[in-house]
mmCIF file of C-alpha atoms and ligand atoms in Angstrom:
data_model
loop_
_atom_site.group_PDB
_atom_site.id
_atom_site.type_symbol
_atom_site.label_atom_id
_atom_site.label_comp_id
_atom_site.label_asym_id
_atom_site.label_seq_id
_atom_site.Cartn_x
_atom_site.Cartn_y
_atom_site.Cartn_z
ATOM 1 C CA UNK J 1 0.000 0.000 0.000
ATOM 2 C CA UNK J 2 1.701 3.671 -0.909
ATOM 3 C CA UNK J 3 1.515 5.769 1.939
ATOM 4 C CA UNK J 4 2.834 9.523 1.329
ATOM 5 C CA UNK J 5 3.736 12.156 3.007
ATOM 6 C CA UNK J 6 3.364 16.037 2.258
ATOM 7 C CA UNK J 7 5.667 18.289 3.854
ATOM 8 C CA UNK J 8 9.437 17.557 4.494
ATOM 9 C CA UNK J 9 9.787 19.965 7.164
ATOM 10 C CA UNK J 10 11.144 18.849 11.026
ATOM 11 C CA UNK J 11 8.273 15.831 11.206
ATOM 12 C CA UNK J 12 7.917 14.762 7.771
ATOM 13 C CA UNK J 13 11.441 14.578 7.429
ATOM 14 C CA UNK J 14 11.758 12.876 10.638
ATOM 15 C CA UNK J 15 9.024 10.005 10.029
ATOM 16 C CA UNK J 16 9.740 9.525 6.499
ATOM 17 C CA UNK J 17 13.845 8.982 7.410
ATOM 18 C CA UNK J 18 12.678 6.297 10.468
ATOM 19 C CA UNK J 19 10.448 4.569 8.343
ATOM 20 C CA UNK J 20 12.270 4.177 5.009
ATOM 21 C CA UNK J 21 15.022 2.614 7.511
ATOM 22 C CA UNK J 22 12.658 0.050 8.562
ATOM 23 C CA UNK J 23 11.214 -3.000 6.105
ATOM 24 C CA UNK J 24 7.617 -2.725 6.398
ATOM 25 C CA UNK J 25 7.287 -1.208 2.925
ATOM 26 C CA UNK J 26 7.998 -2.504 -0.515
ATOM 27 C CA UNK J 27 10.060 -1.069 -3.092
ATOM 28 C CA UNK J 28 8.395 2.565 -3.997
ATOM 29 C CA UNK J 29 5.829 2.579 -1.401
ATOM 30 C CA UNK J 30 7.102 5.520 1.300
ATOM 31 C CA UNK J 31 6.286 8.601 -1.044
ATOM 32 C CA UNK J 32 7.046 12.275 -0.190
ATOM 33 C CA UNK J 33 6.399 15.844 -1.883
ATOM 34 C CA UNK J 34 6.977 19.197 -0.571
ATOM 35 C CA UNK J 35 7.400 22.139 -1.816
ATOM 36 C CA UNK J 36 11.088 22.806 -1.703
ATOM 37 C CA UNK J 37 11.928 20.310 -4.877
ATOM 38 C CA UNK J 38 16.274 20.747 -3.925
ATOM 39 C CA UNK J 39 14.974 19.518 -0.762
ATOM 40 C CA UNK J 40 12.684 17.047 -2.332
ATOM 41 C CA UNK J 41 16.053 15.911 -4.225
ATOM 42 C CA UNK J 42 18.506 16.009 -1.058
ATOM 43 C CA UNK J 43 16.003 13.866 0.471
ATOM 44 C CA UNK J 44 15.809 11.273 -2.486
ATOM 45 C CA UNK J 45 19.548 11.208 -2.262
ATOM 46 C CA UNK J 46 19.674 10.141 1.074
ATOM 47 C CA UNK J 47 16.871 7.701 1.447
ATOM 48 C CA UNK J 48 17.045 5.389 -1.732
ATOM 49 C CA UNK J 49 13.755 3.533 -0.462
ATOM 50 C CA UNK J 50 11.951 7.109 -0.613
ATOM 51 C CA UNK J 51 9.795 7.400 -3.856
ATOM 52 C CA UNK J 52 9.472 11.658 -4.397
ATOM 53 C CA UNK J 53 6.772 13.422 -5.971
ATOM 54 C CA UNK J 54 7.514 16.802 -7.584
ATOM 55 C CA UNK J 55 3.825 18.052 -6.743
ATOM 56 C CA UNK J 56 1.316 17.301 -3.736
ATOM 57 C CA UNK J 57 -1.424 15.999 -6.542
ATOM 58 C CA UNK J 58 0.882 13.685 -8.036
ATOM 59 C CA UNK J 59 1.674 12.186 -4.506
ATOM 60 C CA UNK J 60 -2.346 11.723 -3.663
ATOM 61 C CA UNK J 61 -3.129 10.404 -6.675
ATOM 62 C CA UNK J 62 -0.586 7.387 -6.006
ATOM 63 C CA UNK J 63 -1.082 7.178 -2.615
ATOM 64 C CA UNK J 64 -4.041 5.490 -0.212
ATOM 65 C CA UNK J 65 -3.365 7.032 2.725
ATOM 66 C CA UNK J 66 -1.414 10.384 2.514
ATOM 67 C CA UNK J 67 -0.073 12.034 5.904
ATOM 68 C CA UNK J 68 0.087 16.150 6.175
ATOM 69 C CA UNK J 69 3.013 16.820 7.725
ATOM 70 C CA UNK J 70 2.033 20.724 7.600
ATOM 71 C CA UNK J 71 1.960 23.410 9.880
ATOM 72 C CA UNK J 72 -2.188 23.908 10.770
ATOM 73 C CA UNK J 73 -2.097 27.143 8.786
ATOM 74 C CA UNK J 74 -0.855 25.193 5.711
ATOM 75 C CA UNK J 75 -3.314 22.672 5.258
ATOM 76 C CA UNK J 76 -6.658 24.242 3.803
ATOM 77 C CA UNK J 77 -4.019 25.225 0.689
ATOM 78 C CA UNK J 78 -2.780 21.984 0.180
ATOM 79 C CA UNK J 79 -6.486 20.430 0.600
ATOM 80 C CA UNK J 80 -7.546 22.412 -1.814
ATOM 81 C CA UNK J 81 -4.747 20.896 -4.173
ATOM 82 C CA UNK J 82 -5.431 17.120 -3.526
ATOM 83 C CA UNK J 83 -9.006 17.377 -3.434
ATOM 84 C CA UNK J 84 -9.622 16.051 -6.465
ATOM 85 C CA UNK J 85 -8.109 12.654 -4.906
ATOM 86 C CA UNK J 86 -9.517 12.366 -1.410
ATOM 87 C CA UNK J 87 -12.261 9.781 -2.668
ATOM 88 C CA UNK J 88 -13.552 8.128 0.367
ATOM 89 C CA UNK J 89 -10.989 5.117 -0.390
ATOM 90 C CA UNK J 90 -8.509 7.403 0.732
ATOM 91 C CA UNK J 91 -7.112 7.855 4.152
ATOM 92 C CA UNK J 92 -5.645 11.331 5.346
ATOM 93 C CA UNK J 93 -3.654 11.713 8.323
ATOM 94 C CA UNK J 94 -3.892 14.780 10.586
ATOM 95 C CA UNK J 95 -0.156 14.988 12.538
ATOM 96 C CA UNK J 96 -1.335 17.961 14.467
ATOM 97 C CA UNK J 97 -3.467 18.245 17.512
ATOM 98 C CA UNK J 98 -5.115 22.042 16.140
ATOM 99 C CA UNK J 99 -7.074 20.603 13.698
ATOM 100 C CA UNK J 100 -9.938 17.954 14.991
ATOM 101 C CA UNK J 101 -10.768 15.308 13.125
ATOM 102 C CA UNK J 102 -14.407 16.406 12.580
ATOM 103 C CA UNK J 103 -13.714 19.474 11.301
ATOM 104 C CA UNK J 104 -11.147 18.097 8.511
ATOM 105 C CA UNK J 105 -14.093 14.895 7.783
ATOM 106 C CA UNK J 106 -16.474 18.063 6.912
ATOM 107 C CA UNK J 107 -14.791 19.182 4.305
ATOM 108 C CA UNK J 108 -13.345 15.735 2.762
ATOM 109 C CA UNK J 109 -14.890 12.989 1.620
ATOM 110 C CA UNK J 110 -12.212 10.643 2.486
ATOM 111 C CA UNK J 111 -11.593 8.638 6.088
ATOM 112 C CA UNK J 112 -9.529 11.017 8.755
ATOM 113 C CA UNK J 113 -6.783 9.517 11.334
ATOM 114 C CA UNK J 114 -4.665 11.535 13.242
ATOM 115 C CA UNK J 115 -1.443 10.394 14.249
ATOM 116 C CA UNK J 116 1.081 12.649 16.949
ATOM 117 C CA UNK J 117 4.548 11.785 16.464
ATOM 118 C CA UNK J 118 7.466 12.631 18.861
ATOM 119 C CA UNK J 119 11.040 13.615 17.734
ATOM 120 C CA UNK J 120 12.095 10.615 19.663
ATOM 121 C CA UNK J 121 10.815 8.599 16.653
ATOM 122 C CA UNK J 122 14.074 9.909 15.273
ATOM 123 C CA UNK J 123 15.533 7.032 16.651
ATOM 124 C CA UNK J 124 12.192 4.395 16.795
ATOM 125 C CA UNK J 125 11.344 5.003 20.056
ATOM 126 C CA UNK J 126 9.040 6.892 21.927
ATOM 127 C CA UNK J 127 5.378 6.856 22.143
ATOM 128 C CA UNK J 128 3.119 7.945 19.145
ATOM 129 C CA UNK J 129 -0.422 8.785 19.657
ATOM 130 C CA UNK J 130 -3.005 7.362 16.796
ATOM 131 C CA UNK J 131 -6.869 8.450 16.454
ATOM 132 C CA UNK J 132 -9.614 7.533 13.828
ATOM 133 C CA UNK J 133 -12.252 9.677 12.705
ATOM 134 C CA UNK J 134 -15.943 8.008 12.465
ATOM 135 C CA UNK J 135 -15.391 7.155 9.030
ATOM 136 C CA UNK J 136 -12.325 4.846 9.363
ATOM 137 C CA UNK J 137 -12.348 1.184 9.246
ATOM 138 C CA UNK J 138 -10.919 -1.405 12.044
ATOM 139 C CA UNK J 139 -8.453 -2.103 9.245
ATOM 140 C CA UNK J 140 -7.338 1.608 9.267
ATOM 141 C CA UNK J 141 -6.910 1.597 12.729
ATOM 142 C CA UNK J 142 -5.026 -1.810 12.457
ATOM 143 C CA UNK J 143 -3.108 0.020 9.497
ATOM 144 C CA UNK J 144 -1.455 3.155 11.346
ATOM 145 C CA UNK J 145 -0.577 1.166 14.628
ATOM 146 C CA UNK J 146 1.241 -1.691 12.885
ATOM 147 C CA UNK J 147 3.127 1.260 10.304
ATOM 148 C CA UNK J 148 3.777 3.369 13.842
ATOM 149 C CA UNK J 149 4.684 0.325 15.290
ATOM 150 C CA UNK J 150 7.638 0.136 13.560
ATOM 151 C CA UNK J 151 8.926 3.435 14.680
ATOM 152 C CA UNK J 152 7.373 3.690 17.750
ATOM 153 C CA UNK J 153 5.258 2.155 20.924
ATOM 154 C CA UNK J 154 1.859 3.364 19.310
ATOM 155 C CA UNK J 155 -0.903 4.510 21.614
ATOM 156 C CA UNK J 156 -4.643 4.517 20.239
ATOM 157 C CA UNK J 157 -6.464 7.386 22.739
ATOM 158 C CA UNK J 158 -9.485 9.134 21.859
ATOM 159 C CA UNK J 159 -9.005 12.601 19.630
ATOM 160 C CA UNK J 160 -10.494 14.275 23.315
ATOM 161 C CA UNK J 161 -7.615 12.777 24.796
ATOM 162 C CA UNK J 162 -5.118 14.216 22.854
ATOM 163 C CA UNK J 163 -3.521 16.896 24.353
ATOM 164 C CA UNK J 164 -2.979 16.027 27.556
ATOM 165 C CA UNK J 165 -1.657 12.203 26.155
ATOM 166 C CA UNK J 166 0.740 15.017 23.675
ATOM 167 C CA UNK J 167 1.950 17.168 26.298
ATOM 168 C CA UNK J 168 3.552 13.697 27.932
ATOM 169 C CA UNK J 169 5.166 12.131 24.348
ATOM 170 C CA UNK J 170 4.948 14.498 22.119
ATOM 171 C CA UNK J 171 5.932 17.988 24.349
ATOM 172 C CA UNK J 172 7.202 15.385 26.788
ATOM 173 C CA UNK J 173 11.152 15.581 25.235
ATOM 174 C CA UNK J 174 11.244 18.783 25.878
ATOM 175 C CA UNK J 175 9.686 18.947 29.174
ATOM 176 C CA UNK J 176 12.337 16.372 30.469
ATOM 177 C CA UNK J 177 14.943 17.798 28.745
ATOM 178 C CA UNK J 178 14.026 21.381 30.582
ATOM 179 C CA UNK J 179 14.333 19.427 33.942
ATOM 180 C CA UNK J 180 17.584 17.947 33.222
ATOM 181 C CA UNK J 181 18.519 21.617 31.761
ATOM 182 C CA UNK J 182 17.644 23.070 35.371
ATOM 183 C CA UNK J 183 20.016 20.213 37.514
ATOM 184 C CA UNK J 184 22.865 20.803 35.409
ATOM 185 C CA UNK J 185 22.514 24.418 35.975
ATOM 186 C CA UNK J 186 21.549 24.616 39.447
ATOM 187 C CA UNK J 187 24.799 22.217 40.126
ATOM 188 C CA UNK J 188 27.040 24.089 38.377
ATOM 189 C CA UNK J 189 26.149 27.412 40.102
ATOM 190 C CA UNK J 190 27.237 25.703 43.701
ATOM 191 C CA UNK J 191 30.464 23.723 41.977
ATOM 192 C CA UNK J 192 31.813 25.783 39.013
ATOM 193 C CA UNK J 193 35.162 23.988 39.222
ATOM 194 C CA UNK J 194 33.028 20.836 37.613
ATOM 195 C CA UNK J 195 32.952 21.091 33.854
ATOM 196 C CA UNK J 196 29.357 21.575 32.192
ATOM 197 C CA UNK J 197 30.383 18.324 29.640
ATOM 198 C CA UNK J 198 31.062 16.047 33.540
ATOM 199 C CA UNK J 199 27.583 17.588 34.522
ATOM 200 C CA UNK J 200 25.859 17.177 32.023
ATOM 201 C CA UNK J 201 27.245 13.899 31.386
ATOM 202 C CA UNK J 202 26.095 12.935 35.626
ATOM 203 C CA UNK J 203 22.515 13.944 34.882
ATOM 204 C CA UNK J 204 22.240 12.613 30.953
ATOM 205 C CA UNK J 205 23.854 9.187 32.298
ATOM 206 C CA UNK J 206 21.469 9.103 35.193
ATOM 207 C CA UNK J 207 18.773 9.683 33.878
ATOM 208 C CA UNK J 208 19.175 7.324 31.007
ATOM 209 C CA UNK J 209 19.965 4.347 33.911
ATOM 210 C CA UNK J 210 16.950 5.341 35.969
ATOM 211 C CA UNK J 211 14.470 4.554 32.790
ATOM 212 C CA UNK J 212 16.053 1.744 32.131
ATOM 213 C CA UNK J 213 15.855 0.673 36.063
ATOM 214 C CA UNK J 214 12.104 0.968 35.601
ATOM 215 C CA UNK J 215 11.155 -0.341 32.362
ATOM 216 C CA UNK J 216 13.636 -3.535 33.414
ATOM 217 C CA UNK J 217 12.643 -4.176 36.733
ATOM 218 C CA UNK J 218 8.902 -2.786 36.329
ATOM 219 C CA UNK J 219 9.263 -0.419 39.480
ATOM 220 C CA UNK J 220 7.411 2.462 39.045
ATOM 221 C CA UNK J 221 8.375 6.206 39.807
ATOM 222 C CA UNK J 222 6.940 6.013 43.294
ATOM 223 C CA UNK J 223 9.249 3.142 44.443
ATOM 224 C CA UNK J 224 11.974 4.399 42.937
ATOM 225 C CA UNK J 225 11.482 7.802 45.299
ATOM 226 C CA UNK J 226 10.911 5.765 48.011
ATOM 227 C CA UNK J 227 13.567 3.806 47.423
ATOM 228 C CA UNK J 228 16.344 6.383 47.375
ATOM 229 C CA UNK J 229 14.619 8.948 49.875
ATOM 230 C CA UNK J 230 15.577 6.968 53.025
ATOM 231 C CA UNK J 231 13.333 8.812 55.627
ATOM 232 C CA UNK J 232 15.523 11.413 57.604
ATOM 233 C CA UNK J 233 17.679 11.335 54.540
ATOM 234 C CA UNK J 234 19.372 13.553 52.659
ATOM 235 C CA UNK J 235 17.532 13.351 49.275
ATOM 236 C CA UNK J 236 14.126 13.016 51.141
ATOM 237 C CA UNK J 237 14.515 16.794 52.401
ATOM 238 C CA UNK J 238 15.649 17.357 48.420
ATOM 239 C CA UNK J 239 12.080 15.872 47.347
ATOM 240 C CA UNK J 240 10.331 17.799 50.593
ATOM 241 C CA UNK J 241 12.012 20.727 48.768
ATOM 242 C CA UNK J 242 10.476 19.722 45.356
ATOM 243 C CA UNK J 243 6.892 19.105 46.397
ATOM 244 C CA UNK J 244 7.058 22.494 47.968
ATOM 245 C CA UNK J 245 8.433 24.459 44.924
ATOM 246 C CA UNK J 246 6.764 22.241 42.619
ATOM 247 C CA UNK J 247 2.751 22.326 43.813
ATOM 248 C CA UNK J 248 0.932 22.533 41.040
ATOM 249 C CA UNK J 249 3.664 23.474 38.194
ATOM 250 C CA UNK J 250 2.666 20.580 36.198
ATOM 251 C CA UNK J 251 -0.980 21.508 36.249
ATOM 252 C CA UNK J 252 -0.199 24.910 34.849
ATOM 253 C CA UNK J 253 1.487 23.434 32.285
ATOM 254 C CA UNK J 254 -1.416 21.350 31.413
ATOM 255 C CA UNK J 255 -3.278 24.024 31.658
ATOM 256 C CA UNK J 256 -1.671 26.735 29.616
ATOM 257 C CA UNK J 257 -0.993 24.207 26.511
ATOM 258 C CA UNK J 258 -4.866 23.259 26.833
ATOM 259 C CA UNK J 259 -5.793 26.887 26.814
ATOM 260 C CA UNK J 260 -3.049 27.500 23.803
ATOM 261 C CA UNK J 261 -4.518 24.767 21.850
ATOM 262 C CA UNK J 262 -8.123 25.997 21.966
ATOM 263 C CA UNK J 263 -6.627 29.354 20.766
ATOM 264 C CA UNK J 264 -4.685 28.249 17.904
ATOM 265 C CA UNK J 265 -7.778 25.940 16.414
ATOM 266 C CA UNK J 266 -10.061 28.991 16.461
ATOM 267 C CA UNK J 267 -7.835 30.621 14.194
ATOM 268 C CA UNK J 268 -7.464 27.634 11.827
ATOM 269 C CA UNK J 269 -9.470 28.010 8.289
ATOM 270 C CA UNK J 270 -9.859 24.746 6.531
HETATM 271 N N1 NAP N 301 7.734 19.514 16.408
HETATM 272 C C1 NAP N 301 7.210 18.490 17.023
HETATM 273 O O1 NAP N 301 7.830 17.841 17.903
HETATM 274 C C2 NAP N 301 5.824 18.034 16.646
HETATM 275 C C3 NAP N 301 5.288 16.903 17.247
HETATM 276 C C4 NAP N 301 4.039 16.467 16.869
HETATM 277 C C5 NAP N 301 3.326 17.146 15.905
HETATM 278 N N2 NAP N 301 3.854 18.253 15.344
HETATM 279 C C6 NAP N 301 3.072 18.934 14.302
HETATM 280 O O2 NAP N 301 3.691 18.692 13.068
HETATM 281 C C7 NAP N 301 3.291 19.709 12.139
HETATM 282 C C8 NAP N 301 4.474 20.081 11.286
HETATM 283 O O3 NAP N 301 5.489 20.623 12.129
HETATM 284 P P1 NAP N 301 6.963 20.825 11.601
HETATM 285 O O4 NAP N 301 7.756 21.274 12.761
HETATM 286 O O5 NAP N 301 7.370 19.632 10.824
HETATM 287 O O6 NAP N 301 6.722 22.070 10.600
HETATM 288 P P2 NAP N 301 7.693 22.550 9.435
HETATM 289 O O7 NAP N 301 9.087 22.203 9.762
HETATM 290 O O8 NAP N 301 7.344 23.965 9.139
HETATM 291 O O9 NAP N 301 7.243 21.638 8.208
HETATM 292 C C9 NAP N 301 6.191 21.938 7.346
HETATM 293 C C10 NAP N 301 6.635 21.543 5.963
HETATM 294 O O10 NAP N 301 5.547 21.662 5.076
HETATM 295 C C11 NAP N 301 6.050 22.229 3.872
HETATM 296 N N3 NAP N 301 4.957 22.874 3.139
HETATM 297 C C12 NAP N 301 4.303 24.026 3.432
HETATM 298 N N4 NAP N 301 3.376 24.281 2.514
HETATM 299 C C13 NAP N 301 3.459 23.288 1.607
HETATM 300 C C14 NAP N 301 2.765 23.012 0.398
HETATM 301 N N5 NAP N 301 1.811 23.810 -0.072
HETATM 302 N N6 NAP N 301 3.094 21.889 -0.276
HETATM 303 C C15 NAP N 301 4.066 21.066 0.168
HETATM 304 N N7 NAP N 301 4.763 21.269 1.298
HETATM 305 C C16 NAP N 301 4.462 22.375 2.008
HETATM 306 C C17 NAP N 301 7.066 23.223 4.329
HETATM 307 O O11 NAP N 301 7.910 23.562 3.248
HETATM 308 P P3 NAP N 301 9.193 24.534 3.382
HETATM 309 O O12 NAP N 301 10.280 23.598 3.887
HETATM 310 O O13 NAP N 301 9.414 25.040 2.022
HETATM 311 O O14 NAP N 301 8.815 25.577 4.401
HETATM 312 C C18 NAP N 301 7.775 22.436 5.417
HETATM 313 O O15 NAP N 301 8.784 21.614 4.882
HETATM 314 C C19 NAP N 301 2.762 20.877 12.969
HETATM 315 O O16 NAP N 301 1.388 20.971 12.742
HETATM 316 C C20 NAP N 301 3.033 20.458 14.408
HETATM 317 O O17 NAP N 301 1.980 20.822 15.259
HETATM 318 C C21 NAP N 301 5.096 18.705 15.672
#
């Protein structure tokens, strides 16, 4: 089945590199346009599996199900390109969270998915979110978690689920990576003699053995606090320090991408 993707910017580019790396697809199956054709061509160099299309109309006319890899205030131009293709035997993927999946089936007669990567996928891992719209098929649905499955740990949620399930894999890189950010910093700040590269090297190494301590030995982020904050400890008064300065941070955040969202969707024209 040809599966394309329109628009090689940061996530197209990303999905279609991990999954021309993986064998799920036959010769000329993983098709891409965009329209930046020397980028189109760089592209082609690089990934022999990739099959390129020097327009968006070629692409959907080859391809079942087509991904837009587009920023939200791209799409109604490029809709209006491929229309003539999205019969309802096509399948269309939304990869962004402003535009519901309603909204897109009332304007197409084809089946809508929606499927949130994360730049982990970079290097096939990480968790990727997948949705169907009411007109999909179980086989659709079957479809995008086997194809994500081979990049990812897919994770079929409900579309009203989304951005709270996003703002954990798909914001969730650089939410970690801002925590990590703030140890090294705060460390180096009460022991400058310590190089940045040795601290960030303590926290990155850490870190990467604590995830790997859970998803081995199936402890889960409470036992591992428990484990380490011996009461009357020294790290317990450390995690006293974070619950205090930390109260309702995360629910902010939650909040304010929520309230973003909302924002950003009333301004999108399809
Ligand atoms: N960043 C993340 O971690 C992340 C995670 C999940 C979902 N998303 C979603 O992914 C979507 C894309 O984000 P991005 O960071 O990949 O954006 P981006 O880098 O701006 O990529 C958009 C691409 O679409 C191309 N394009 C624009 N109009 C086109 C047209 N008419 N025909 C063909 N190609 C066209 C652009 O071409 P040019 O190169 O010529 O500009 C660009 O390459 C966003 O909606 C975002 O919400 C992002």
């Amino acid at each position: 089945m040809n599966v394309g993707f329109i628009g090689m910017g940061n996530m197209g580019q990303m999905l279609v590199t991990a999954l021309a790396s993986t064998n799920i697809f036959e010769p000329g199956e993983l098709m891409a346009s965009t329209r930046d054709s020397d980028k189109l061509r760089r592209l082609a160099g690089a990934l022999p599996n990739l099959r390129v299309a020097y327009s968006n109309r070629e692409l959907a006319q080859r391809c079942q199900t087509i991904f837009l890899c587009l920023k939200p205030g791209e799409t109604k131009a490029v809709l209006a390109e491929i229309a003539p293709y999205l019969s309802p035997d096509r399948l269309l993927v939304l990869i962004t969270n402003t535009i519901d999946i309603p909204k897109l089936e009332s304007t197409v007669q084809c089946r809508v998915a929606k499927v949130i990567p994360s730049m982990v996928q970079s290097i096939q891992r990480g968790v990727s979110l997948v949705m169907c719209g009411e007109r999909c098929t179980a086989h659709d649905k079957a479809f995008l978690l086997r194809l994500m499955g081979a990049i990812s740990d897919p994770i079929y949620i409900a579309e009203s689920q989304a951005r709270v399930a996003s703002d954990l894999t798909s914001c969730g890189p650089a939410f970690i990576s801002y925590i990590f950010r703030a140890m090294v910093h705060a460390a180096r700040q009460y022991q400058p003699d310590l190089p940045i590269d040795t601290l960030n090297q303590m926290v990155r190494t850490t870190a990467s053995a604590t995830f790997e301590l859970l998803a081995r030995t199936g402890l889960t982020f409470d036992d591992v606090i428990t484990r380490v904050s011996t009461p009357g400890g020294i790290t317990a008064d450390g995690i006293k320090v974070l619950d205090e300065q930390l109260a309702g941070v995360w629910e902010q955040v939650i909040e304010t991408t929520l309230i973003k969202e909302e924002v950003k969707k009333a301004k999108v024209d399809l």
